[in-house]
Each structure stands twice: as structure tokens, then as C-alpha cells.
Amino acid sequence: YKTTFLLSMKLEIILRIHDGQNIHEGKPRYIDIPKKDLILGCLSSLINSANVVTDAEISFVVLNDHCTTDCISKVHKIFKHSKHSYQLIDLEVKGFHHSGLKQFEYCKNSTADLVYSVEDDYLHCTEAIQEMLFTYGYLKSYYHLQKELCVFPFDSPEDYEYTFVVPGRLFRTPTRHWKEGIWTTFTMMTTPKVFRDHWEVFKKLASQYTPWNGIDEIELIHEGNTISNIWEHYVTRVNPVPSLALHIQFEKQRDPHIDHLKWWDKYSKIKKSILFYQ
């Protein structure tokens, strides 16, 4: 995966964590474990994945939305195994809307070449970060994409990706196919410029997001009627086939083609010496 594109690349990974109540109340996660354990496992997978990147400069910003003391203590212990620097920032205001807005603000104001806005319930395979970085450079150069590019690591099985037909291209890289689409969650890898150029849209999503609770969906503010417009018209958004990360949320988001329990056993523990791509 080594390319000249990556040699001078700076990536900032901006993660927000909260080990309290799920914003989607009443919908159990398909890996049904305490949120603190989910955070620690997903963070471990993210650090493992970043650790194998040898040809890009990576740093972490962790936004702590009032996690328990025990959770934060273990987060610091996990980062002792990271090859990359990190900051842990305690947010003053509690809640999903504030933490989402701060996450997008950090992305907008970053001086890195790329930012990875990532939520705390994404389980990454070891090659995820390296392959996302490589694919960003490969697609921009090989396919001569004129638009900005956004990489979403999850091949979502939900209706908006595979039922509602939106014309899109299928790209091929040396490792897998990548599908063009119009959906991401708050998790995405792109440039800070995308956040700056479309700031009002990101701000609206973060500050007004309303999870579905039985009311008419047209009244909700969600990804599909905010940032999906960016991916459909202004920025090329791609996702890997198959997934490089799993969103450990409710059953509807479970990838039927990947054994999530095997992934959890394989990727959720810190690997203290992994340099697969040297």
C-alpha cells in the first residue's frame, strides 16, 4: 500500500466517546455488551489499525462526553500502545448534539490533510485505516476525480444504500471494490475543506439531529436530509465492498456478510506488536 501520496500525508482522527445511554433508545445493539466495553473494544481496533500505517503522520483527538472515570482511565491505558500522539478533551456541555457539533468543528478547523470523524461504536479491521488512506489517493489520481472525496468505511446494508436506486459508479482498487453512494453517519474520512465549504449543513445535522421515534420521518433532522445532499451533488462518497469497519448499532445495521462476533474476537483487543505493512 505504500505510495508517494501517503509519504507527506497528515491524518487527524477525531473520535467522540460517551459510555452512557444510546441516543437510539429501545433498540439493542447487535453486540449486546455495556457501552464502556464497546468503546474500549472499538478504540482498540482503531489504534491497532492506525499502528500499521507506516507512511503517513497520524494524530488522535478524543472528545470525552462525560464518560465514567473508569472508562477514561482505561482509554489512557489503551493509548499507551498507540504509536501516535493523542489529546483527550473533556467537553463542558453534556449531550449528543454538543459533542457532535464539537467533533465537526474540530474537523473543520484541523490543519491536517485529511480528517477522520469517527464514532465510538465502529469496529475496525486491522487494514482499515491504511486502506482508506491508500484508496483516497488512488481514486483521486487513478480515476482523476475532480470533486472532493469522502471515504465511509462501512458497506451499510440499510434500505437507503441498496433499495433506493441512486446512480453511482463502482471503482476497483488493487484490494477491493468501492461503491459510490450518498450516505454516511457522523463517521467519514475527508478533507477539512469539505467541512468548511458545507459548514451550515454539518452544523444543522449535529445541533438538530433527531433519532426516529415513531413520528413522521419528514419532521426529523438526520443524515439523509442533510449531509447526504453533499455526497449526492458536491463530494464523491465511496464505501468499501466488503466493509472495513462495522457499525455496532441495532440489528438493521448488521452486515449479513461478515461474522461480527469473529471480528469482535479478532480486532477488539490491543495487539502490542503489529507491523504488517512494513
PDB file of C-alpha atoms in Angstrom:
ATOM      1  CA  TYR A   1       0.000   0.000   0.000  1.00  0.00           C
ATOM      2  CA  LYS A   2       2.960   2.391   0.112  1.00  0.00           C
ATOM      3  CA  THR A   3       2.533   5.340  -2.253  1.00  0.00           C
ATOM      4  CA  THR A   4       4.273   8.675  -2.691  1.00  0.00           C
ATOM      5  CA  PHE A   5       0.885  10.269  -1.974  1.00  0.00           C
ATOM      6  CA  LEU A   6       0.956   8.984   1.606  1.00  0.00           C
ATOM      7  CA  LEU A   7       4.525   9.942   2.427  1.00  0.00           C
ATOM      8  CA  SER A   8       3.636  13.534   3.295  1.00  0.00           C
ATOM      9  CA  MET A   9       0.040  12.902   4.352  1.00  0.00           C
ATOM     10  CA  LYS A  10      -1.208  14.062   7.733  1.00  0.00           C
ATOM     11  CA  LEU A  11      -4.345  12.441   9.130  1.00  0.00           C
ATOM     12  CA  GLU A  12      -6.162  13.600  12.261  1.00  0.00           C
ATOM     13  CA  ILE A  13      -8.564  11.065  13.774  1.00  0.00           C
ATOM     14  CA  ILE A  14     -11.294  12.833  15.729  1.00  0.00           C
ATOM     15  CA  LEU A  15     -13.235  10.455  17.958  1.00  0.00           C
ATOM     16  CA  ARG A  16     -16.052  11.245  20.381  1.00  0.00           C
ATOM     17  CA  ILE A  17     -16.896   8.885  23.218  1.00  0.00           C
ATOM     18  CA  HIS A  18     -19.830   8.536  25.628  1.00  0.00           C
ATOM     19  CA  ASP A  19     -20.435   5.443  27.762  1.00  0.00           C
ATOM     20  CA  GLY A  20     -23.970   6.354  28.847  1.00  0.00           C
ATOM     21  CA  GLN A  21     -27.346   5.942  27.197  1.00  0.00           C
ATOM     22  CA  ASN A  22     -27.715   5.177  23.478  1.00  0.00           C
ATOM     23  CA  ILE A  23     -29.412   8.007  21.595  1.00  0.00           C
ATOM     24  CA  HIS A  24     -31.487   5.317  19.855  1.00  0.00           C
ATOM     25  CA  GLU A  25     -33.418   4.326  22.956  1.00  0.00           C
ATOM     26  CA  GLY A  26     -35.125   0.939  22.962  1.00  0.00           C
ATOM     27  CA  LYS A  27     -33.003  -0.505  20.146  1.00  0.00           C
ATOM     28  CA  PRO A  28     -30.456  -3.010  21.491  1.00  0.00           C
ATOM     29  CA  ARG A  29     -27.086  -3.237  19.791  1.00  0.00           C
ATOM     30  CA  TYR A  30     -26.398  -6.471  17.952  1.00  0.00           C
ATOM     31  CA  ILE A  31     -23.328  -6.966  20.147  1.00  0.00           C
ATOM     32  CA  ASP A  32     -25.122  -6.569  23.444  1.00  0.00           C
ATOM     33  CA  ILE A  33     -22.421  -5.519  25.896  1.00  0.00           C
ATOM     34  CA  PRO A  34     -22.043  -2.497  28.210  1.00  0.00           C
ATOM     35  CA  LYS A  35     -21.235   0.684  26.271  1.00  0.00           C
ATOM     36  CA  LYS A  36     -17.943   1.143  28.116  1.00  0.00           C
ATOM     37  CA  ASP A  37     -16.748  -2.267  26.911  1.00  0.00           C
ATOM     38  CA  LEU A  38     -17.885  -1.450  23.384  1.00  0.00           C
ATOM     39  CA  ILE A  39     -15.931   1.826  23.419  1.00  0.00           C
ATOM     40  CA  LEU A  40     -12.765   0.131  24.658  1.00  0.00           C
ATOM     41  CA  GLY A  41     -13.008  -2.657  22.077  1.00  0.00           C
ATOM     42  CA  CYS A  42     -13.702  -0.305  19.187  1.00  0.00           C
ATOM     43  CA  LEU A  43     -10.949   2.074  20.299  1.00  0.00           C
ATOM     44  CA  SER A  44      -8.512  -0.831  20.484  1.00  0.00           C
ATOM     45  CA  SER A  45      -9.402  -1.817  16.930  1.00  0.00           C
ATOM     46  CA  LEU A  46      -8.902   1.776  15.755  1.00  0.00           C
ATOM     47  CA  ILE A  47      -5.485   2.053  17.421  1.00  0.00           C
ATOM     48  CA  ASN A  48      -4.432  -1.351  16.057  1.00  0.00           C
ATOM     49  CA  SER A  49      -5.428  -0.164  12.596  1.00  0.00           C
ATOM     50  CA  ALA A  50      -3.575   3.153  12.896  1.00  0.00           C
ATOM     51  CA  ASN A  51      -0.477   1.410  14.249  1.00  0.00           C
ATOM     52  CA  VAL A  52       0.152  -0.469  10.993  1.00  0.00           C
ATOM     53  CA  VAL A  53       0.256   2.747   8.958  1.00  0.00           C
ATOM     54  CA  THR A  54       3.920   3.458   8.316  1.00  0.00           C
ATOM     55  CA  ASP A  55       3.810   6.086   5.565  1.00  0.00           C
ATOM     56  CA  ALA A  56       1.517   8.812   6.936  1.00  0.00           C
ATOM     57  CA  GLU A  57       1.567  11.046  10.026  1.00  0.00           C
ATOM     58  CA  ILE A  58      -1.394  10.344  12.331  1.00  0.00           C
ATOM     59  CA  SER A  59      -2.678  12.041  15.473  1.00  0.00           C
ATOM     60  CA  PHE A  60      -5.786  11.496  17.597  1.00  0.00           C
ATOM     61  CA  VAL A  61      -8.233  13.893  19.232  1.00  0.00           C
ATOM     62  CA  VAL A  62     -10.636  12.193  21.656  1.00  0.00           C
ATOM     63  CA  LEU A  63     -13.680  14.198  22.737  1.00  0.00           C
ATOM     64  CA  ASN A  64     -14.937  12.920  26.082  1.00  0.00           C
ATOM     65  CA  ASP A  65     -18.679  13.449  26.503  1.00  0.00           C
ATOM     66  CA  HIS A  66     -18.810  12.807  30.256  1.00  0.00           C
ATOM     67  CA  CYS A  67     -17.649   9.195  30.291  1.00  0.00           C
ATOM     68  CA  THR A  68     -17.173   7.471  33.632  1.00  0.00           C
ATOM     69  CA  THR A  69     -13.822   7.773  35.395  1.00  0.00           C
ATOM     70  CA  ASP A  70     -13.134   4.079  34.900  1.00  0.00           C
ATOM     71  CA  CYS A  71     -13.743   4.351  31.157  1.00  0.00           C
ATOM     72  CA  ILE A  72     -11.370   7.306  30.774  1.00  0.00           C
ATOM     73  CA  SER A  73      -8.703   5.603  32.852  1.00  0.00           C
ATOM     74  CA  LYS A  74      -8.834   2.602  30.518  1.00  0.00           C
ATOM     75  CA  VAL A  75      -8.792   4.822  27.437  1.00  0.00           C
ATOM     76  CA  HIS A  76      -5.479   6.291  28.624  1.00  0.00           C
ATOM     77  CA  LYS A  77      -4.105   2.777  29.222  1.00  0.00           C
ATOM     78  CA  ILE A  78      -5.077   1.683  25.716  1.00  0.00           C
ATOM     79  CA  PHE A  79      -3.362   4.714  24.185  1.00  0.00           C
ATOM     80  CA  LYS A  80      -0.095   3.624  25.800  1.00  0.00           C
ATOM     81  CA  HIS A  81       0.011   1.054  22.984  1.00  0.00           C
ATOM     82  CA  SER A  82      -0.507   3.649  20.250  1.00  0.00           C
ATOM     83  CA  LYS A  83       2.382   4.723  18.010  1.00  0.00           C
ATOM     84  CA  HIS A  84       0.660   8.074  17.534  1.00  0.00           C
ATOM     85  CA  SER A  85       0.069  11.127  19.716  1.00  0.00           C
ATOM     86  CA  TYR A  86      -3.332  11.873  21.212  1.00  0.00           C
ATOM     87  CA  GLN A  87      -5.227  14.564  23.081  1.00  0.00           C
ATOM     88  CA  LEU A  88      -8.173  13.781  25.335  1.00  0.00           C
ATOM     89  CA  ILE A  89     -10.505  16.758  25.676  1.00  0.00           C
ATOM     90  CA  ASP A  90     -13.266  16.846  28.302  1.00  0.00           C
ATOM     91  CA  LEU A  91     -16.352  18.523  26.878  1.00  0.00           C
ATOM     92  CA  GLU A  92     -18.014  21.016  29.221  1.00  0.00           C
ATOM     93  CA  VAL A  93     -21.539  20.576  27.864  1.00  0.00           C
ATOM     94  CA  LYS A  94     -23.090  17.115  28.013  1.00  0.00           C
ATOM     95  CA  GLY A  95     -25.090  15.551  25.210  1.00  0.00           C
ATOM     96  CA  PHE A  96     -25.131  14.159  21.683  1.00  0.00           C
ATOM     97  CA  HIS A  97     -25.815  17.471  19.943  1.00  0.00           C
ATOM     98  CA  HIS A  98     -22.945  19.342  21.573  1.00  0.00           C
ATOM     99  CA  SER A  99     -20.438  16.518  21.155  1.00  0.00           C
ATOM    100  CA  GLY A 100     -21.403  16.057  17.501  1.00  0.00           C
ATOM    101  CA  LEU A 101     -21.034  19.769  16.846  1.00  0.00           C
ATOM    102  CA  LYS A 102     -17.619  19.893  18.551  1.00  0.00           C
ATOM    103  CA  GLN A 103     -16.485  16.886  16.536  1.00  0.00           C
ATOM    104  CA  PHE A 104     -17.406  18.606  13.278  1.00  0.00           C
ATOM    105  CA  GLU A 105     -15.796  21.851  14.477  1.00  0.00           C
ATOM    106  CA  TYR A 106     -12.514  20.056  15.140  1.00  0.00           C
ATOM    107  CA  CYS A 107     -12.717  18.555  11.642  1.00  0.00           C
ATOM    108  CA  LYS A 108     -13.413  21.969  10.098  1.00  0.00           C
ATOM    109  CA  ASN A 109     -10.540  23.655  11.940  1.00  0.00           C
ATOM    110  CA  SER A 110      -7.968  20.888  11.521  1.00  0.00           C
ATOM    111  CA  THR A 111      -4.667  21.679   9.808  1.00  0.00           C
ATOM    112  CA  ALA A 112      -4.234  18.052   8.676  1.00  0.00           C
ATOM    113  CA  ASP A 113      -4.612  16.977   5.056  1.00  0.00           C
ATOM    114  CA  LEU A 114      -7.384  14.558   5.957  1.00  0.00           C
ATOM    115  CA  VAL A 115      -9.646  14.165   8.980  1.00  0.00           C
ATOM    116  CA  TYR A 116     -11.408  11.018  10.105  1.00  0.00           C
ATOM    117  CA  SER A 117     -14.530  11.856  12.073  1.00  0.00           C
ATOM    118  CA  VAL A 118     -15.385   8.596  13.818  1.00  0.00           C
ATOM    119  CA  GLU A 119     -17.951   7.474  16.353  1.00  0.00           C
ATOM    120  CA  ASP A 120     -17.175   5.203  19.295  1.00  0.00           C
ATOM    121  CA  ASP A 121     -19.161   2.190  18.064  1.00  0.00           C
ATOM    122  CA  TYR A 122     -17.241   1.421  14.852  1.00  0.00           C
ATOM    123  CA  LEU A 123     -15.165  -1.770  14.961  1.00  0.00           C
ATOM    124  CA  HIS A 124     -12.243  -1.567  12.504  1.00  0.00           C
ATOM    125  CA  CYS A 125     -10.338  -4.395  10.923  1.00  0.00           C
ATOM    126  CA  THR A 126      -6.571  -4.065  11.080  1.00  0.00           C
ATOM    127  CA  GLU A 127      -6.100  -2.883   7.481  1.00  0.00           C
ATOM    128  CA  ALA A 128      -8.914  -0.287   7.627  1.00  0.00           C
ATOM    129  CA  ILE A 129      -7.006   2.997   8.101  1.00  0.00           C
ATOM    130  CA  GLN A 130      -4.139   2.102   5.775  1.00  0.00           C
ATOM    131  CA  GLU A 131      -6.543   1.041   3.042  1.00  0.00           C
ATOM    132  CA  MET A 132      -8.781   4.090   3.466  1.00  0.00           C
ATOM    133  CA  LEU A 133      -5.771   6.383   3.110  1.00  0.00           C
ATOM    134  CA  PHE A 134      -4.435   4.461   0.134  1.00  0.00           C
ATOM    135  CA  THR A 135      -7.831   4.452  -1.563  1.00  0.00           C
ATOM    136  CA  TYR A 136      -8.236   8.203  -1.122  1.00  0.00           C
ATOM    137  CA  GLY A 137      -5.001   8.815  -3.008  1.00  0.00           C
ATOM    138  CA  TYR A 138      -5.548   6.033  -5.527  1.00  0.00           C
ATOM    139  CA  LEU A 139      -9.036   7.163  -6.564  1.00  0.00           C
ATOM    140  CA  LYS A 140      -8.030  10.811  -6.781  1.00  0.00           C
ATOM    141  CA  SER A 141      -5.048  10.039  -9.027  1.00  0.00           C
ATOM    142  CA  TYR A 142      -6.010   6.903 -10.995  1.00  0.00           C
ATOM    143  CA  TYR A 143      -9.612   7.928 -11.719  1.00  0.00           C
ATOM    144  CA  HIS A 144      -8.803  11.665 -11.926  1.00  0.00           C
ATOM    145  CA  LEU A 145     -11.730  12.600  -9.704  1.00  0.00           C
ATOM    146  CA  GLN A 146     -12.461  16.301  -9.937  1.00  0.00           C
ATOM    147  CA  LYS A 147     -14.654  16.555  -6.843  1.00  0.00           C
ATOM    148  CA  GLU A 148     -13.533  16.303  -3.231  1.00  0.00           C
ATOM    149  CA  LEU A 149     -13.613  12.715  -1.950  1.00  0.00           C
ATOM    150  CA  CYS A 150     -15.207  11.206   1.174  1.00  0.00           C
ATOM    151  CA  VAL A 151     -14.434   7.664   2.375  1.00  0.00           C
ATOM    152  CA  PHE A 152     -17.035   5.867   4.511  1.00  0.00           C
ATOM    153  CA  PRO A 153     -15.614   2.571   5.907  1.00  0.00           C
ATOM    154  CA  PHE A 154     -18.897   0.643   6.217  1.00  0.00           C
ATOM    155  CA  ASP A 155     -20.876  -1.110   3.475  1.00  0.00           C
ATOM    156  CA  SER A 156     -24.229  -0.434   5.097  1.00  0.00           C
ATOM    157  CA  PRO A 157     -26.997  -2.966   4.407  1.00  0.00           C
ATOM    158  CA  GLU A 158     -29.788  -0.485   5.179  1.00  0.00           C
ATOM    159  CA  ASP A 159     -32.510   0.469   2.725  1.00  0.00           C
ATOM    160  CA  TYR A 160     -31.085   3.830   1.706  1.00  0.00           C
ATOM    161  CA  GLU A 161     -27.997   2.148   0.246  1.00  0.00           C
ATOM    162  CA  TYR A 162     -29.457  -0.822  -1.607  1.00  0.00           C
ATOM    163  CA  THR A 163     -33.215  -0.289  -2.020  1.00  0.00           C
ATOM    164  CA  PHE A 164     -33.467   3.287  -3.219  1.00  0.00           C
ATOM    165  CA  VAL A 165     -31.609   3.319  -6.522  1.00  0.00           C
ATOM    166  CA  VAL A 166     -29.238   6.260  -6.893  1.00  0.00           C
ATOM    167  CA  PRO A 167     -26.935   6.063  -9.933  1.00  0.00           C
ATOM    168  CA  GLY A 168     -23.344   5.573  -8.821  1.00  0.00           C
ATOM    169  CA  ARG A 169     -20.047   4.199 -10.023  1.00  0.00           C
ATOM    170  CA  LEU A 170     -18.163   1.119  -8.892  1.00  0.00           C
ATOM    171  CA  PHE A 171     -14.421   1.675  -8.524  1.00  0.00           C
ATOM    172  CA  ARG A 172     -11.759  -1.026  -8.372  1.00  0.00           C
ATOM    173  CA  THR A 173      -8.511  -0.749  -6.426  1.00  0.00           C
ATOM    174  CA  PRO A 174      -5.787  -3.406  -6.007  1.00  0.00           C
ATOM    175  CA  THR A 175      -7.539  -4.773  -2.910  1.00  0.00           C
ATOM    176  CA  ARG A 176     -11.329  -4.488  -3.358  1.00  0.00           C
ATOM    177  CA  HIS A 177     -14.213  -2.655  -4.976  1.00  0.00           C
ATOM    178  CA  TRP A 178     -15.541   0.694  -3.755  1.00  0.00           C
ATOM    179  CA  LYS A 179     -19.124   1.784  -4.296  1.00  0.00           C
ATOM    180  CA  GLU A 180     -20.246   5.345  -4.823  1.00  0.00           C
ATOM    181  CA  GLY A 181     -23.178   6.347  -2.619  1.00  0.00           C
ATOM    182  CA  ILE A 182     -24.910   9.170  -0.778  1.00  0.00           C
ATOM    183  CA  TRP A 183     -24.957   8.020   2.851  1.00  0.00           C
ATOM    184  CA  THR A 184     -22.664   8.358   5.864  1.00  0.00           C
ATOM    185  CA  THR A 185     -23.273   8.589   9.571  1.00  0.00           C
ATOM    186  CA  PHE A 186     -21.150  11.065  11.586  1.00  0.00           C
ATOM    187  CA  THR A 187     -18.249   8.772  10.597  1.00  0.00           C
ATOM    188  CA  MET A 188     -16.304   9.758   7.472  1.00  0.00           C
ATOM    189  CA  MET A 189     -12.782  10.449   6.200  1.00  0.00           C
ATOM    190  CA  THR A 190     -12.413  13.560   4.052  1.00  0.00           C
ATOM    191  CA  THR A 191     -10.660  16.939   3.955  1.00  0.00           C
ATOM    192  CA  PRO A 192     -11.230  19.791   6.419  1.00  0.00           C
ATOM    193  CA  LYS A 193     -12.221  21.855   3.363  1.00  0.00           C
ATOM    194  CA  VAL A 194     -15.388  19.756   2.936  1.00  0.00           C
ATOM    195  CA  PHE A 195     -16.464  20.728   6.455  1.00  0.00           C
ATOM    196  CA  ARG A 196     -15.644  24.379   5.809  1.00  0.00           C
ATOM    197  CA  ASP A 197     -17.398  24.501   2.432  1.00  0.00           C
ATOM    198  CA  HIS A 198     -20.579  22.887   3.753  1.00  0.00           C
ATOM    199  CA  TRP A 199     -20.434  24.029   7.356  1.00  0.00           C
ATOM    200  CA  GLU A 200     -24.065  25.082   7.737  1.00  0.00           C
ATOM    201  CA  VAL A 201     -25.206  21.602   6.676  1.00  0.00           C
ATOM    202  CA  PHE A 202     -22.899  19.841   9.142  1.00  0.00           C
ATOM    203  CA  LYS A 203     -23.897  22.293  11.862  1.00  0.00           C
ATOM    204  CA  LYS A 204     -27.598  21.639  11.261  1.00  0.00           C
ATOM    205  CA  LEU A 205     -27.146  17.862  11.438  1.00  0.00           C
ATOM    206  CA  ALA A 206     -25.100  17.959  14.633  1.00  0.00           C
ATOM    207  CA  SER A 207     -27.160  20.523  16.535  1.00  0.00           C
ATOM    208  CA  GLN A 208     -30.648  19.401  15.446  1.00  0.00           C
ATOM    209  CA  TYR A 209     -30.299  15.626  14.904  1.00  0.00           C
ATOM    210  CA  THR A 210     -33.497  13.802  15.875  1.00  0.00           C
ATOM    211  CA  PRO A 211     -33.475   9.982  16.072  1.00  0.00           C
ATOM    212  CA  TRP A 212     -36.534   8.199  14.711  1.00  0.00           C
ATOM    213  CA  ASN A 213     -39.073   7.546  17.475  1.00  0.00           C
ATOM    214  CA  GLY A 214     -42.288   6.849  15.585  1.00  0.00           C
ATOM    215  CA  ILE A 215     -43.050  10.330  14.316  1.00  0.00           C
ATOM    216  CA  ASP A 216     -43.305  11.175  10.628  1.00  0.00           C
ATOM    217  CA  GLU A 217     -39.772  10.954   9.256  1.00  0.00           C
ATOM    218  CA  ILE A 218     -40.253  14.126   7.226  1.00  0.00           C
ATOM    219  CA  GLU A 219     -40.152  16.039  10.518  1.00  0.00           C
ATOM    220  CA  LEU A 220     -36.773  14.632  11.516  1.00  0.00           C
ATOM    221  CA  ILE A 221     -33.314  16.068  11.008  1.00  0.00           C
ATOM    222  CA  HIS A 222     -30.969  13.238  10.068  1.00  0.00           C
ATOM    223  CA  GLU A 223     -28.097  12.363   7.747  1.00  0.00           C
ATOM    224  CA  GLY A 224     -30.411  11.587   4.836  1.00  0.00           C
ATOM    225  CA  ASN A 225     -31.806  15.110   4.543  1.00  0.00           C
ATOM    226  CA  THR A 226     -28.616  16.989   5.421  1.00  0.00           C
ATOM    227  CA  ILE A 227     -25.157  15.654   4.559  1.00  0.00           C
ATOM    228  CA  SER A 228     -26.476  13.137   2.001  1.00  0.00           C
ATOM    229  CA  ASN A 229     -27.101  16.140  -0.215  1.00  0.00           C
ATOM    230  CA  ILE A 230     -23.370  16.903  -0.055  1.00  0.00           C
ATOM    231  CA  TRP A 231     -22.441  13.357  -1.097  1.00  0.00           C
ATOM    232  CA  GLU A 232     -25.033  13.316  -3.878  1.00  0.00           C
ATOM    233  CA  HIS A 233     -24.123  16.629  -5.509  1.00  0.00           C
ATOM    234  CA  TYR A 234     -20.793  18.054  -4.353  1.00  0.00           C
ATOM    235  CA  VAL A 235     -18.437  15.377  -2.977  1.00  0.00           C
ATOM    236  CA  THR A 236     -17.753  11.854  -4.269  1.00  0.00           C
ATOM    237  CA  ARG A 237     -18.530   9.463  -1.396  1.00  0.00           C
ATOM    238  CA  VAL A 238     -17.297   5.865  -1.573  1.00  0.00           C
ATOM    239  CA  ASN A 239     -17.507   2.836   0.692  1.00  0.00           C
ATOM    240  CA  PRO A 240     -15.599  -0.474   0.538  1.00  0.00           C
ATOM    241  CA  VAL A 241     -17.157  -3.747  -0.572  1.00  0.00           C
ATOM    242  CA  PRO A 242     -16.853  -5.587   1.759  1.00  0.00           C
ATOM    243  CA  SER A 243     -16.720  -3.357   4.843  1.00  0.00           C
ATOM    244  CA  LEU A 244     -13.512  -2.235   6.544  1.00  0.00           C
ATOM    245  CA  ALA A 245     -15.405  -1.303   9.726  1.00  0.00           C
ATOM    246  CA  LEU A 246     -18.669  -2.421  11.278  1.00  0.00           C
ATOM    247  CA  HIS A 247     -21.192  -0.089  12.898  1.00  0.00           C
ATOM    248  CA  ILE A 248     -22.165  -1.874  16.107  1.00  0.00           C
ATOM    249  CA  GLN A 249     -25.667  -0.453  16.418  1.00  0.00           C
ATOM    250  CA  PHE A 250     -29.093  -2.051  16.088  1.00  0.00           C
ATOM    251  CA  GLU A 251     -29.927  -5.175  14.081  1.00  0.00           C
ATOM    252  CA  LYS A 252     -30.848  -3.343  10.889  1.00  0.00           C
ATOM    253  CA  GLN A 253     -27.242  -2.156  10.593  1.00  0.00           C
ATOM    254  CA  ARG A 254     -25.657  -5.580  10.991  1.00  0.00           C
ATOM    255  CA  ASP A 255     -23.642  -6.553   7.905  1.00  0.00           C
ATOM    256  CA  PRO A 256     -25.028 -10.001   6.951  1.00  0.00           C
ATOM    257  CA  HIS A 257     -21.875 -10.925   5.025  1.00  0.00           C
ATOM    258  CA  ILE A 258     -19.452 -10.513   7.945  1.00  0.00           C
ATOM    259  CA  ASP A 259     -19.372 -12.586  11.141  1.00  0.00           C
ATOM    260  CA  HIS A 260     -19.375  -9.731  13.660  1.00  0.00           C
ATOM    261  CA  LEU A 261     -18.546 -11.996  16.611  1.00  0.00           C
ATOM    262  CA  LYS A 262     -15.418 -13.261  14.853  1.00  0.00           C
ATOM    263  CA  TRP A 263     -14.490  -9.656  14.100  1.00  0.00           C
ATOM    264  CA  TRP A 264     -15.013  -8.716  17.740  1.00  0.00           C
ATOM    265  CA  ASP A 265     -12.808 -11.586  18.941  1.00  0.00           C
ATOM    266  CA  LYS A 266     -10.130 -10.742  16.377  1.00  0.00           C
ATOM    267  CA  TYR A 267      -9.986  -6.932  16.454  1.00  0.00           C
ATOM    268  CA  SER A 268     -11.244  -5.650  19.824  1.00  0.00           C
ATOM    269  CA  LYS A 269      -8.076  -6.368  21.832  1.00  0.00           C
ATOM    270  CA  ILE A 270      -4.914  -4.310  21.656  1.00  0.00           C
ATOM    271  CA  LYS A 271      -2.163  -6.021  19.697  1.00  0.00           C
ATOM    272  CA  LYS A 272       1.091  -4.897  21.203  1.00  0.00           C
ATOM    273  CA  SER A 273       3.295  -5.513  18.179  1.00  0.00           C
ATOM    274  CA  ILE A 274       1.676  -5.332  14.759  1.00  0.00           C
ATOM    275  CA  LEU A 275       3.628  -4.002  11.794  1.00  0.00           C
ATOM    276  CA  PHE A 276       2.097  -5.973   8.933  1.00  0.00           C
ATOM    277  CA  TYR A 277       2.808  -3.451   6.211  1.00  0.00           C
ATOM    278  CA  GLN A 278       6.480  -2.633   6.686  1.00  0.00           C
TER     279      GLN A 278
END
